[in-house]
PDB file of C-alpha atoms in Angstrom:
ATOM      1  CA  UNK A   1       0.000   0.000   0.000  1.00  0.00           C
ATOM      2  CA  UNK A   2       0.934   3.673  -0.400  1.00  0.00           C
ATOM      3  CA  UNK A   3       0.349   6.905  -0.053  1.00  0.00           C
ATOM      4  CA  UNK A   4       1.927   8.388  -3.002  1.00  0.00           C
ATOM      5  CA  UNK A   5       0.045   6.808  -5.511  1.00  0.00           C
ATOM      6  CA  UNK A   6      -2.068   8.936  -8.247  1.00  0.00           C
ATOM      7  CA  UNK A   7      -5.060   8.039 -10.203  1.00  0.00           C
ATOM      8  CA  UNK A   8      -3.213   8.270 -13.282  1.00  0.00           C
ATOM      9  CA  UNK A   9      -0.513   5.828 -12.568  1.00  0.00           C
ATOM     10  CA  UNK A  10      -2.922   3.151 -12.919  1.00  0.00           C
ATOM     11  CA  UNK A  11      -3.458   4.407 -16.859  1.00  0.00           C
ATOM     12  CA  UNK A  12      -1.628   2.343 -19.251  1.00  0.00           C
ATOM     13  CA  UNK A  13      -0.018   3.314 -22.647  1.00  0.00           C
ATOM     14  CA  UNK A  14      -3.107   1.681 -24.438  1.00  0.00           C
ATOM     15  CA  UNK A  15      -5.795   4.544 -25.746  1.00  0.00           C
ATOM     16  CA  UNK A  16      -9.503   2.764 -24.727  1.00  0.00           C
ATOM     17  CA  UNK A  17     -11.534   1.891 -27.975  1.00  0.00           C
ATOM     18  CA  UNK A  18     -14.883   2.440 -26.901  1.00  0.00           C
ATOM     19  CA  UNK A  19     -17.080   4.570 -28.423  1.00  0.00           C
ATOM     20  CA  UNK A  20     -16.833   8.694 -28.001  1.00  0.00           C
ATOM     21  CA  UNK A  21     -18.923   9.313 -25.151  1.00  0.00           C
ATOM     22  CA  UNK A  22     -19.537   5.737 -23.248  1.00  0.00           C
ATOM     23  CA  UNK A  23     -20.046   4.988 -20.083  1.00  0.00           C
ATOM     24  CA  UNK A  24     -17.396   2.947 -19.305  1.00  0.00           C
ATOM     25  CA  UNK A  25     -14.611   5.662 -19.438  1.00  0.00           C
ATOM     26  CA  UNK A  26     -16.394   7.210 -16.509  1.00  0.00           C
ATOM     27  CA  UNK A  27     -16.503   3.898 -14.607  1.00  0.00           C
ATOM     28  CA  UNK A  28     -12.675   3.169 -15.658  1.00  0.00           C
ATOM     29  CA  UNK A  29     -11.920   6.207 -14.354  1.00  0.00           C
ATOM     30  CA  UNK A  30     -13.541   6.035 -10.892  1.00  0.00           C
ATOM     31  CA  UNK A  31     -12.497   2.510 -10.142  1.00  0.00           C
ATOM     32  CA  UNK A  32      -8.730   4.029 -10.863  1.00  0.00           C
ATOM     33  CA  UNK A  33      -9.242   7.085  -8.577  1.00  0.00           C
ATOM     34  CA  UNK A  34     -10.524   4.760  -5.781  1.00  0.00           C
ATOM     35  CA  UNK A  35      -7.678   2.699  -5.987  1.00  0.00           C
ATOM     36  CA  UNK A  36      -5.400   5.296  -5.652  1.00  0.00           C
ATOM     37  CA  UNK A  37      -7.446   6.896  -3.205  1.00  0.00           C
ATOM     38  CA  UNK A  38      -7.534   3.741  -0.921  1.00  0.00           C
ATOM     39  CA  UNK A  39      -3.716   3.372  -0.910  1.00  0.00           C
ATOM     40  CA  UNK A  40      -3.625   1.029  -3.632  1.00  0.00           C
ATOM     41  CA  UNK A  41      -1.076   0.591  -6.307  1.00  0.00           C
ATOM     42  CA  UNK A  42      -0.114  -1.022  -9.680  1.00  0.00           C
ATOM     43  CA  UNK A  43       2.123  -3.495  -7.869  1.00  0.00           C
ATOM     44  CA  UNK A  44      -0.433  -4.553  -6.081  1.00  0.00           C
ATOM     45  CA  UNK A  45      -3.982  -4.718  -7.888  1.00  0.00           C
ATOM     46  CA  UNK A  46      -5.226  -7.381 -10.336  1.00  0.00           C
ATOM     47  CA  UNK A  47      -7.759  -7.008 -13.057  1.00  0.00           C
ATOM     48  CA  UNK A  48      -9.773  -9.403 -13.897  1.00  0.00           C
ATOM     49  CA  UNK A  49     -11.704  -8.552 -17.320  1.00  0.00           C
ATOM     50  CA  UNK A  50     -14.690 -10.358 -18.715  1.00  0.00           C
ATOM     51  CA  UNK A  51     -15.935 -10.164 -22.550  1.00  0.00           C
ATOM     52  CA  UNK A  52     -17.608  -7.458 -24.312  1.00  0.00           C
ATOM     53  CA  UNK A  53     -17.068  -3.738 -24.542  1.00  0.00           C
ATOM     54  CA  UNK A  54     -15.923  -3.921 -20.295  1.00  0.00           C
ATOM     55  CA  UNK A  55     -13.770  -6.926 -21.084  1.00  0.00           C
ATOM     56  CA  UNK A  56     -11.004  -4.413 -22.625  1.00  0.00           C
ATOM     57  CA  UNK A  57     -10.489  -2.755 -19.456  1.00  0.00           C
ATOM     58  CA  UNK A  58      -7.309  -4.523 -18.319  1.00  0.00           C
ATOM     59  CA  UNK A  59      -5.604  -2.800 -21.492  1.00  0.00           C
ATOM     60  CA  UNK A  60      -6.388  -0.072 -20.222  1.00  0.00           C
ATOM     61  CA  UNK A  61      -5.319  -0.162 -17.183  1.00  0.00           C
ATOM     62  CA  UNK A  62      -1.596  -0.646 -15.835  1.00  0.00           C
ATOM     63  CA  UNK A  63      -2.025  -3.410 -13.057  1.00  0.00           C
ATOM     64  CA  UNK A  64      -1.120  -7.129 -13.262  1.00  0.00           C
ATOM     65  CA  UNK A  65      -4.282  -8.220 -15.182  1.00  0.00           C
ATOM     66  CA  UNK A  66      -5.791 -10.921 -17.062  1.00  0.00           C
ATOM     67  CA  UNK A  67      -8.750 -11.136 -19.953  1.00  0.00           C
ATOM     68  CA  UNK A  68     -10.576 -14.231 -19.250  1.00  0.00           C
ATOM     69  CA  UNK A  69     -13.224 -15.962 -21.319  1.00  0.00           C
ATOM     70  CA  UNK A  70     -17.349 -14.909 -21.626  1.00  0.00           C
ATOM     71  CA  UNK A  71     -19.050 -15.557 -17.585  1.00  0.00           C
ATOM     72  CA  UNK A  72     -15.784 -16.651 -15.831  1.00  0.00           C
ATOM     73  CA  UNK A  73     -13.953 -13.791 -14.898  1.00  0.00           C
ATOM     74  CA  UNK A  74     -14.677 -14.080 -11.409  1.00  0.00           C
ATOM     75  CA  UNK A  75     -13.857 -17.617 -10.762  1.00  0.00           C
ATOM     76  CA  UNK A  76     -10.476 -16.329 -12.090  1.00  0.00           C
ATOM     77  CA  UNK A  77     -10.812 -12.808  -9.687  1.00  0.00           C
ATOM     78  CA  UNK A  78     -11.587 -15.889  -6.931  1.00  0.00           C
ATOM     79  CA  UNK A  79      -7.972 -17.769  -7.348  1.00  0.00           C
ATOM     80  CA  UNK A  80      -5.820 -15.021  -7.586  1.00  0.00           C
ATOM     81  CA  UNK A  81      -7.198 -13.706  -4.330  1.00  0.00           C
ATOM     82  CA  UNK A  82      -6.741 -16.887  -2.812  1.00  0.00           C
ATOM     83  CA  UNK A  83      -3.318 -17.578  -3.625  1.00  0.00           C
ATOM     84  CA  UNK A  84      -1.969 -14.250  -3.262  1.00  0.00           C
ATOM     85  CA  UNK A  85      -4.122 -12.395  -0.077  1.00  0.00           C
ATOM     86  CA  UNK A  86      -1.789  -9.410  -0.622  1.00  0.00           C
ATOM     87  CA  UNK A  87      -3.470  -8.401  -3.950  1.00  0.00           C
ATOM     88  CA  UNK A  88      -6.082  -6.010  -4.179  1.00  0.00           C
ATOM     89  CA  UNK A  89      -8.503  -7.730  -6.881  1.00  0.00           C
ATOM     90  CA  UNK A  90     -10.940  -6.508  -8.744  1.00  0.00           C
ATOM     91  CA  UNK A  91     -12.883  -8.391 -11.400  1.00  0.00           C
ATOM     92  CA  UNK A  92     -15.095  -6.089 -13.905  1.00  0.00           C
ATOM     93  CA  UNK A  93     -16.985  -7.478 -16.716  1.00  0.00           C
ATOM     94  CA  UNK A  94     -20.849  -6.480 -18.041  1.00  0.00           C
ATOM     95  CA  UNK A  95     -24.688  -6.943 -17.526  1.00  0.00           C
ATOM     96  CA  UNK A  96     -24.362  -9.949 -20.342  1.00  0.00           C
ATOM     97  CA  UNK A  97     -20.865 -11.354 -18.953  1.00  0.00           C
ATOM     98  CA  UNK A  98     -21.888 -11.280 -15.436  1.00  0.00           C
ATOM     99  CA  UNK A  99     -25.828 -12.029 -15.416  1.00  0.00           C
ATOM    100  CA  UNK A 100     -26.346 -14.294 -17.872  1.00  0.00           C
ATOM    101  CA  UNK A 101     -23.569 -16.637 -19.226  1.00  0.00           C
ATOM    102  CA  UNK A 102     -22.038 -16.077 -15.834  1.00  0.00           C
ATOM    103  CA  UNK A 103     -24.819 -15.551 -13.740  1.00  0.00           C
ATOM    104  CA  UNK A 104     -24.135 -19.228 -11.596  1.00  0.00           C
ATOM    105  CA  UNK A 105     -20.469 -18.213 -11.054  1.00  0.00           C
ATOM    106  CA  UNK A 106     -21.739 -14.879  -9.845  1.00  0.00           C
ATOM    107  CA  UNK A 107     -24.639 -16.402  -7.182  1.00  0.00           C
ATOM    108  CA  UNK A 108     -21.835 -18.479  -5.844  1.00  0.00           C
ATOM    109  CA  UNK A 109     -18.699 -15.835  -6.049  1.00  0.00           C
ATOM    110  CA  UNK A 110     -21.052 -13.795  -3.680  1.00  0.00           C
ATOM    111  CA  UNK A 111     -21.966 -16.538  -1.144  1.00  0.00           C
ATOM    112  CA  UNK A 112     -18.188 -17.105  -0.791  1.00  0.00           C
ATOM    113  CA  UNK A 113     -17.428 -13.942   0.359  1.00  0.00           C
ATOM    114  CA  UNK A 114     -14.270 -13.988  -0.988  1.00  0.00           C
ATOM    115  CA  UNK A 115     -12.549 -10.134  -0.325  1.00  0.00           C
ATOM    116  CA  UNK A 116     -12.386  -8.938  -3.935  1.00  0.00           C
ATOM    117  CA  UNK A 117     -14.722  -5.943  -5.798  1.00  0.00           C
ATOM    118  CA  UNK A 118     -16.888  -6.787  -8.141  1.00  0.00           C
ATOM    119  CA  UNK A 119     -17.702  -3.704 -10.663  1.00  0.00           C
ATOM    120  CA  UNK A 120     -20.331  -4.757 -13.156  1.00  0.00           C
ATOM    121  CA  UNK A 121     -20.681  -2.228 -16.289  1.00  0.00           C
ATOM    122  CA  UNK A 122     -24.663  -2.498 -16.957  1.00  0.00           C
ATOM    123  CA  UNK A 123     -25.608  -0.770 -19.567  1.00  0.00           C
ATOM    124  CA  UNK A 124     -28.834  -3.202 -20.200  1.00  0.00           C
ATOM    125  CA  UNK A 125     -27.597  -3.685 -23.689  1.00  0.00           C
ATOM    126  CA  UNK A 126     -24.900  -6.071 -25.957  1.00  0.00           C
ATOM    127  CA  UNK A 127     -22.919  -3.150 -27.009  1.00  0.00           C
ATOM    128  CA  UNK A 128     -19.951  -5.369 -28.618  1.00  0.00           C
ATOM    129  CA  UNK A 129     -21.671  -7.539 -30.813  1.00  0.00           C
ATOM    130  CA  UNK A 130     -24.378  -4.662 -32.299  1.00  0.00           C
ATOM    131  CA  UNK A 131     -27.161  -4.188 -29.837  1.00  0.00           C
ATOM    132  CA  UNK A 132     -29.149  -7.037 -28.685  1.00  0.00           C
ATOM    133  CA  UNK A 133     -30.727  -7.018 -25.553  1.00  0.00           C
ATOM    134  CA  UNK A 134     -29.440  -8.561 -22.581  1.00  0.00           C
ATOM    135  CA  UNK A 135     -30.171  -9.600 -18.790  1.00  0.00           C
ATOM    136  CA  UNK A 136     -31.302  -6.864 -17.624  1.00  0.00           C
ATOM    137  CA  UNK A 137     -33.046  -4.943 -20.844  1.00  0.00           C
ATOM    138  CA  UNK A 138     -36.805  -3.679 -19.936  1.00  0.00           C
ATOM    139  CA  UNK A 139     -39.454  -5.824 -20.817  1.00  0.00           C
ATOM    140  CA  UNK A 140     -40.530  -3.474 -23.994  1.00  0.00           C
ATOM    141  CA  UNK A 141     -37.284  -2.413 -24.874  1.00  0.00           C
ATOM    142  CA  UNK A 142     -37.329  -3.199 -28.658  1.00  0.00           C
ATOM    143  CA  UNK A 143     -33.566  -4.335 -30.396  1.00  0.00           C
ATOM    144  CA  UNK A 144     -32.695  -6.563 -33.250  1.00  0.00           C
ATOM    145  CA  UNK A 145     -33.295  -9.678 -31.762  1.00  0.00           C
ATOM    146  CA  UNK A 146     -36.520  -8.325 -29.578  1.00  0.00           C
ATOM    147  CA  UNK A 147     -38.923  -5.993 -32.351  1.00  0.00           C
ATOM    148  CA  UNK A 148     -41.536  -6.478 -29.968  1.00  0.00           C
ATOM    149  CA  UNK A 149     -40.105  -5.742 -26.996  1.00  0.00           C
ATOM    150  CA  UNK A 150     -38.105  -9.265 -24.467  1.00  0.00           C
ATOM    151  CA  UNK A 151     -40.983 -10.207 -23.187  1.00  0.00           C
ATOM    152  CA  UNK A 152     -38.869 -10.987 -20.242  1.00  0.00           C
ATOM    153  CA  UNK A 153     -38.453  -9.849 -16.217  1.00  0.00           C
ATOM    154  CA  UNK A 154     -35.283  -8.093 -16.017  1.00  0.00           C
ATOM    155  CA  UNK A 155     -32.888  -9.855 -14.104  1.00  0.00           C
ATOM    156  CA  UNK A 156     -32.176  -7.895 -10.950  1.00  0.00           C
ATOM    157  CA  UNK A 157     -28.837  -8.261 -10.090  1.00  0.00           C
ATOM    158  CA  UNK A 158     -29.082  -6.544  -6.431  1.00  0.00           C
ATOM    159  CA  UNK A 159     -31.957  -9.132  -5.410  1.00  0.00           C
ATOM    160  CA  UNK A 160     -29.861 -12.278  -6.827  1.00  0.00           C
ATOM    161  CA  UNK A 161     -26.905 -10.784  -4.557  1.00  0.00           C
ATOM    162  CA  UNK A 162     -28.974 -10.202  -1.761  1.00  0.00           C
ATOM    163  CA  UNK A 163     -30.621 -13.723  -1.711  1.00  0.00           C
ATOM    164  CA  UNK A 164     -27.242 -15.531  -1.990  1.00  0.00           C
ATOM    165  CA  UNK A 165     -25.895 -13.517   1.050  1.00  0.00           C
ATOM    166  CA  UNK A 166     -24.331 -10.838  -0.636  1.00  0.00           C
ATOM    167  CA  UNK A 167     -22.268  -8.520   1.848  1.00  0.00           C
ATOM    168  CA  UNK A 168     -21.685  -5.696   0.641  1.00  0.00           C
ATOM    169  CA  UNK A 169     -24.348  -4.795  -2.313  1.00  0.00           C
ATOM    170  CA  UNK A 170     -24.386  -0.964  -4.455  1.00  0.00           C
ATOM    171  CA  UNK A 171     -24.892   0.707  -7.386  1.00  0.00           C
ATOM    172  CA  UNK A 172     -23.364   3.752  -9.289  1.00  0.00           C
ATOM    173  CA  UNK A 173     -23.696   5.551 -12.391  1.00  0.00           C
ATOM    174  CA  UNK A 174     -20.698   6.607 -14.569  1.00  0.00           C
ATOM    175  CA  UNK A 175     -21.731   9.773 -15.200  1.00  0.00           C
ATOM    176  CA  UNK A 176     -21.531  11.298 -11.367  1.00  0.00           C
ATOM    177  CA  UNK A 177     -17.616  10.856 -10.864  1.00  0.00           C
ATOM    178  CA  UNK A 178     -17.192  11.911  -7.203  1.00  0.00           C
ATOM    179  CA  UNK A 179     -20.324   9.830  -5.896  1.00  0.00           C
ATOM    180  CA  UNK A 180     -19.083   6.564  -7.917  1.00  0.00           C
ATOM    181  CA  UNK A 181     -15.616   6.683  -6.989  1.00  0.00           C
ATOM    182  CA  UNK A 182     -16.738   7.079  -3.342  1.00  0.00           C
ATOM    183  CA  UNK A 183     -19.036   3.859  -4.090  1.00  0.00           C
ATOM    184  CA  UNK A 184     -16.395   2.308  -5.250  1.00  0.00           C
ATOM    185  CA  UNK A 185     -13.829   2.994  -2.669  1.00  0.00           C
ATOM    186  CA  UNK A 186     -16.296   1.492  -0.146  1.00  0.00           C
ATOM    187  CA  UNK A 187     -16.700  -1.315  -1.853  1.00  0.00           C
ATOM    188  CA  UNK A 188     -12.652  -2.048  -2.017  1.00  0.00           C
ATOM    189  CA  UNK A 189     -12.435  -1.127   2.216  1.00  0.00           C
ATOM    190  CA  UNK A 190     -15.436  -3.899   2.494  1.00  0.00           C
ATOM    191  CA  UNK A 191     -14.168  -7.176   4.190  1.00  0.00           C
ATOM    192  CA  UNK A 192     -15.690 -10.031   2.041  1.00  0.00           C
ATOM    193  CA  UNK A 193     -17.052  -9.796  -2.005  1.00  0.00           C
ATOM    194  CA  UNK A 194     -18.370  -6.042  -2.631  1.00  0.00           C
ATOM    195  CA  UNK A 195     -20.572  -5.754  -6.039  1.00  0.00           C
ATOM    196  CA  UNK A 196     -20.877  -2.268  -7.605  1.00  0.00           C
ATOM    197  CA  UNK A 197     -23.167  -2.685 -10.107  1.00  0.00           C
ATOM    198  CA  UNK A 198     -22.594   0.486 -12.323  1.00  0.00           C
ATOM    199  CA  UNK A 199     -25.361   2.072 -15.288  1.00  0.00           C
ATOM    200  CA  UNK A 200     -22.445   3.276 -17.676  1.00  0.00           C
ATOM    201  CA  UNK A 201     -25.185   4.431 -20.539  1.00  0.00           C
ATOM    202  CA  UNK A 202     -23.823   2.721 -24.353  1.00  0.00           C
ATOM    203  CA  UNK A 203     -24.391   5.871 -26.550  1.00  0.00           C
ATOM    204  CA  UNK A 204     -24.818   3.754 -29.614  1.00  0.00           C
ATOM    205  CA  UNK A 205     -27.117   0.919 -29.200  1.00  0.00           C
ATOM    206  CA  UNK A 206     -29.436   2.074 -25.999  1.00  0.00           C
ATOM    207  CA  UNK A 207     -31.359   5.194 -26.851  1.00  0.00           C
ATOM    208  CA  UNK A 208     -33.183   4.255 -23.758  1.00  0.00           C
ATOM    209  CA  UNK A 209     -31.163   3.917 -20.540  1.00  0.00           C
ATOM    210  CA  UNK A 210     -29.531   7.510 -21.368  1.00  0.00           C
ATOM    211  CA  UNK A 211     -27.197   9.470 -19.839  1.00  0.00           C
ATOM    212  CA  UNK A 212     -30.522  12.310 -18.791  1.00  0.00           C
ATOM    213  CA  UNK A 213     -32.413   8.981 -17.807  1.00  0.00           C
ATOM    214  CA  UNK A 214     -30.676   8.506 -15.175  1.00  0.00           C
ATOM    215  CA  UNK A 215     -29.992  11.995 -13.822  1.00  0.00           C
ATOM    216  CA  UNK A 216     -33.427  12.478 -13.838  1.00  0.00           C
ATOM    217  CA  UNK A 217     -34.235   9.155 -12.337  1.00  0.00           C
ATOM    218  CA  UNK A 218     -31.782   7.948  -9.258  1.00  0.00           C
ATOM    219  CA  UNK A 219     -32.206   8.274  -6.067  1.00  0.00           C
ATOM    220  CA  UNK A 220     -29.179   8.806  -4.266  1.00  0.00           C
ATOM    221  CA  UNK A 221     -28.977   6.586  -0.962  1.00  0.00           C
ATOM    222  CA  UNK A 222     -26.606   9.384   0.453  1.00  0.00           C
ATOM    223  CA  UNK A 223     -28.797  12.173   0.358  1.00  0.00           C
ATOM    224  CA  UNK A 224     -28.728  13.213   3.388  1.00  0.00           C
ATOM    225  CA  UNK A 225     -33.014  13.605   2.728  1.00  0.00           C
ATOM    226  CA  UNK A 226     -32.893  10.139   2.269  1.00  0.00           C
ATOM    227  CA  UNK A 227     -33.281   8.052   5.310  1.00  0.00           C
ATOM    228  CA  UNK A 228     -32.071   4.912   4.505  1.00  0.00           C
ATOM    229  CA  UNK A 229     -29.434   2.927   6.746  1.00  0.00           C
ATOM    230  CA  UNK A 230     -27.235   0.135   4.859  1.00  0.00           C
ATOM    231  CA  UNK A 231     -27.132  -2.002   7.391  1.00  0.00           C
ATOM    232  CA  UNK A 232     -30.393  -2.618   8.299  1.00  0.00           C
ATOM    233  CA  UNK A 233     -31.414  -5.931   6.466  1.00  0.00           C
ATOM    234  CA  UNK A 234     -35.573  -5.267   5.986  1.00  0.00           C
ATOM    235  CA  UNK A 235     -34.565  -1.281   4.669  1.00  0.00           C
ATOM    236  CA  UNK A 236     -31.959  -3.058   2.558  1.00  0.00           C
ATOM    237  CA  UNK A 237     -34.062  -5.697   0.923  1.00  0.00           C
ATOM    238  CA  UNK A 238     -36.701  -2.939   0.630  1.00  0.00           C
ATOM    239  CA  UNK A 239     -34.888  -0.680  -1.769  1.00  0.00           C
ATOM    240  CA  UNK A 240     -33.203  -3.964  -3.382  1.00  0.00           C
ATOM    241  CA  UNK A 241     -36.367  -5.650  -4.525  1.00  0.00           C
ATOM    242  CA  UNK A 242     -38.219  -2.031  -5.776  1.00  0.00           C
ATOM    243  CA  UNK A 243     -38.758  -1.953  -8.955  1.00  0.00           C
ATOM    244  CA  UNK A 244     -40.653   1.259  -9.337  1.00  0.00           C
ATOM    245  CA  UNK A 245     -37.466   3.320  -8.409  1.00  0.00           C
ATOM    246  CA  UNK A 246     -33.573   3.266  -9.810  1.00  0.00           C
ATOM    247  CA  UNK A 247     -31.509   3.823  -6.388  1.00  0.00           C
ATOM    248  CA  UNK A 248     -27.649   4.643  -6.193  1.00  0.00           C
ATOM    249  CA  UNK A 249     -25.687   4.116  -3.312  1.00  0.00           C
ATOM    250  CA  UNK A 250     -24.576   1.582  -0.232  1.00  0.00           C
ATOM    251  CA  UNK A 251     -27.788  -0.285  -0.387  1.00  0.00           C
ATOM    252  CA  UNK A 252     -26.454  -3.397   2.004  1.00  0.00           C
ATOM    253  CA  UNK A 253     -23.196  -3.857   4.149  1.00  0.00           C
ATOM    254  CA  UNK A 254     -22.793  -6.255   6.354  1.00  0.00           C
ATOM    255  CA  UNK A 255     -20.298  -5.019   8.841  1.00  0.00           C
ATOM    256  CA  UNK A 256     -20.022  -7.937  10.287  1.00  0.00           C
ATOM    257  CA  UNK A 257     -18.651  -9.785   7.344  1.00  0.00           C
ATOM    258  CA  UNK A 258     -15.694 -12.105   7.975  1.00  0.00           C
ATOM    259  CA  UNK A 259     -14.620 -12.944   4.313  1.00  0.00           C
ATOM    260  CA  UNK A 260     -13.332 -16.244   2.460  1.00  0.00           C
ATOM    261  CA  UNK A 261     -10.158 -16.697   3.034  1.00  0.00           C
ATOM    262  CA  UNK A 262      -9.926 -15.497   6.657  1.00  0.00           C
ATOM    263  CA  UNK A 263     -12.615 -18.320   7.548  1.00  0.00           C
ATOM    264  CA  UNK A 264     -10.192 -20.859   5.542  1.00  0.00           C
ATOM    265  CA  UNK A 265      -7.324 -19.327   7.536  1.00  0.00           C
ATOM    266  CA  UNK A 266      -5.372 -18.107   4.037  1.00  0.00           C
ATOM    267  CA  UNK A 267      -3.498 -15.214   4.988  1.00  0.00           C
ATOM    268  CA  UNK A 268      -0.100 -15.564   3.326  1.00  0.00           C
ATOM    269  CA  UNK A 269       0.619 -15.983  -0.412  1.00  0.00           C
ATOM    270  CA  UNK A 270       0.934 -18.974  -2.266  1.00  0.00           C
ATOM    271  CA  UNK A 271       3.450 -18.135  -5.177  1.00  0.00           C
ATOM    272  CA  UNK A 272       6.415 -20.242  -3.263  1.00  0.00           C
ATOM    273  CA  UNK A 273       6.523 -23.114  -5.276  1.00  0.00           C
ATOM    274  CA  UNK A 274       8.271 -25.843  -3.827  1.00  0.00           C
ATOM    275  CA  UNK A 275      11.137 -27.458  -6.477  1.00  0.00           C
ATOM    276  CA  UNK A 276      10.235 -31.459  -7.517  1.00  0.00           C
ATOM    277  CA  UNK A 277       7.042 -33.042  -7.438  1.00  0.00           C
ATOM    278  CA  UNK A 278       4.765 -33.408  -4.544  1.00  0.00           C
ATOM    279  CA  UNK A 279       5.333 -36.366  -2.052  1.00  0.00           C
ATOM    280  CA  UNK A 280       3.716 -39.539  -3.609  1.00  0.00           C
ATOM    281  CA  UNK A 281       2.331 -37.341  -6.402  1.00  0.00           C
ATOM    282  CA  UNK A 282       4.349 -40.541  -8.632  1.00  0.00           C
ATOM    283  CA  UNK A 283       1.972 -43.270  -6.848  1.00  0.00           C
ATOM    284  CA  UNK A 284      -1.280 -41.079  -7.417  1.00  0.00           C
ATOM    285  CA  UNK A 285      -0.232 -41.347 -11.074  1.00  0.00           C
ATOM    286  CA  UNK A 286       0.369 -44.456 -11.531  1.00  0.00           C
ATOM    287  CA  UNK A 287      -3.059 -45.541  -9.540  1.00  0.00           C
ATOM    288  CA  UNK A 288      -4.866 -44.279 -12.291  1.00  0.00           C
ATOM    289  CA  UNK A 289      -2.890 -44.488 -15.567  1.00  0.00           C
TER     290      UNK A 289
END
C-alpha cells in the first residue's frame, strides 16, 4: 500500500476503444481514482476482465491483469485472491458477462465472500456484438433480436446478490464521478465480495437507458433527505427488490462480514513453489494411468 500513488498511474499506454462518449470511461476512471485513493497501487492490484465492450479494461489499465473468457472472470478474480491475499482484486466485466452466461459463477462468487470488488458495467444492452438485448433490458425495450419488446423480467442483479448472502451490495452511475468513486472505494475497504453494479449508458445501441435517464431518475442513498441505513437488512431488501425506483448508493453492508479466506485461515501468499514433485504425487499417477 501507499500513499503516493495517483489516479493516473494506474493508466496504461493503451488509448480505450470504446465509443466517443460511453459509459465505461467514466466507470474506468472512478475505479482508478478509488484505488489510488484507498492506498492502492499497480504493484499490487489485479484485473480481472470479462468479454464485451468492459472486457477491454485490463488494457487499459496498468495493473497485473488478465482477460478471461465470456461468464468466468470471477472464478479467475476468486484464485488469484486466494493464492496471493496481498493483492487487491478486482474483477469487472458487463450486464451480459456477469448475469447471464455467468450468472451461476456470480450467485456463488457472492456466497463465498471472498474479499475482492466486483464492478459490473450495466448498460442493459450487448454493445460489442451490435445491440441485442441482454439480462437486464426492460421488458418493452425493442432491439434486433426483440422488435416487440423481451418479453422478459429483467434480471435484478441486487436481489440475486442479496438472496445468496451478498455482503456488501451498491450501485453507481458513470456519469456522477465523485459519488461513484466514493461507491467504489467502499466497496474495495469492504471485508468479504463487494458488487458495484454500475449504469455506464452505451451511446450507440441504448437510446433508452440515457445518460438524462438517469440523472433524472436515481435516487441517491446518500442524500442526506434520504433516510435509509445500509445495514439494516428489511430497509436493505426494501430498496433492493423495488422496482418502481432506480436507487444509487450503499444499499447493504454487512459489517459484520468475515470474508473467504480469513474463515479458511489463508493469509499468506501462495506463489512459493516448492522445487520437484509433490510427495507420492508418482503413486497417485500411476493408480490411475
Amino acid at each position: 500500500m501507499s500513499s503516493d500513488v495517483r489516479f493516473t498511474d494506474f493508466k496504461s499506454d493503451k488509448q480505450p476503444t470504446w465509443c466517443p462518449g460511453c459509459g465505461d470511461f467514466g466507470t474506468m476512471n472512478g475505479m482508478m481514482k478509488a484505488l489510488a485513493n484507498t492506498g492502492n497501487s499497480p504493484d499490487d492490484t489485479f484485473v480481472v476482465a470479462g468479454i464485451g465492450c468492459s472486457g477491454k479494461i485490463g488494457t487499459y489499465m496498468r495493473s497485473y491483469a488478465l482477460h478471461g473468457v465470456h461468464g468466468r472472470a470471477l472464478p479467475v478474480g476468486t484464485g488469484v485472491k486466494l493464492a496471493n491475499p496481498d493483492l487487491e482484486v478486482m474483477v469487472a466485466g458487463g450486464d451480459g458477462d456477469g448475469y447471464s452466461i455467468g450468472a451461476g459463477h456470480f450467485v456463488h462468487a457472492v456466497r463465498r465472500n471472498v474479499d475482492m470488488t466486483y464492478v459490473v458495467m450495466d448498460n442493459r444492452i450487448y454493445g460489442l456484438t451490435k445491440g441485442q438485448f441482454s439480462p437486464t433490458s426492460r421488458e418493452d425495450f425493442e432491439t434486433s433480436t426483440s422488435p416487440e419488446g423481451t418479453k422478459q423480467t429483467p434480471v435484478n442483479p441486487l436481489a440475486l446478490a442479496h438472496a445468496a448472502g451478498g455482503s456488501f451490495i451498491a450501485q453507481s452511475f458513470s456519469s456522477d464521478a465523485m459519488r461513484h468513486t466514493e461507491i467504489v472505494e467502499a466497496a474495495i475497504e469492504h471485508d468479504g465480495f463487494s458488487l458495484v453494479n454500475v449504469f455506464s449508458p452505451c451511446v450507440t445501441f441504448n437510446d433508452v437507458d440515457t445518460y438524462d435517464y438517469f440523472r433524472d431518475s436515481l435516487v441517491d442513498l446518500g442524500d442526506e433527505d434520504v433516510d435509509h441505513d445500509p445495514t439494516d437488512p428489511e430497509q436493505a431488501k426494501a430498496v433492493i427488490t423495488d422496482r418502481e425506483t432506480e436507487y444509487m448508493g450503499v444499499l447493504y453492508q454487512d459489517e459484520d462480514s468475515v470474508p473467504y479466506g480469513e474463515r479458511m485461515g489463508i493469509d499468506e501468499p501462495m506463489t512459493d513453489i516448492p522445487d520437484g514433485a509433490p510427495e507420492n504425487a508418482t503413486d497417485l499417477v500411476r493408480e490411475f494411468y
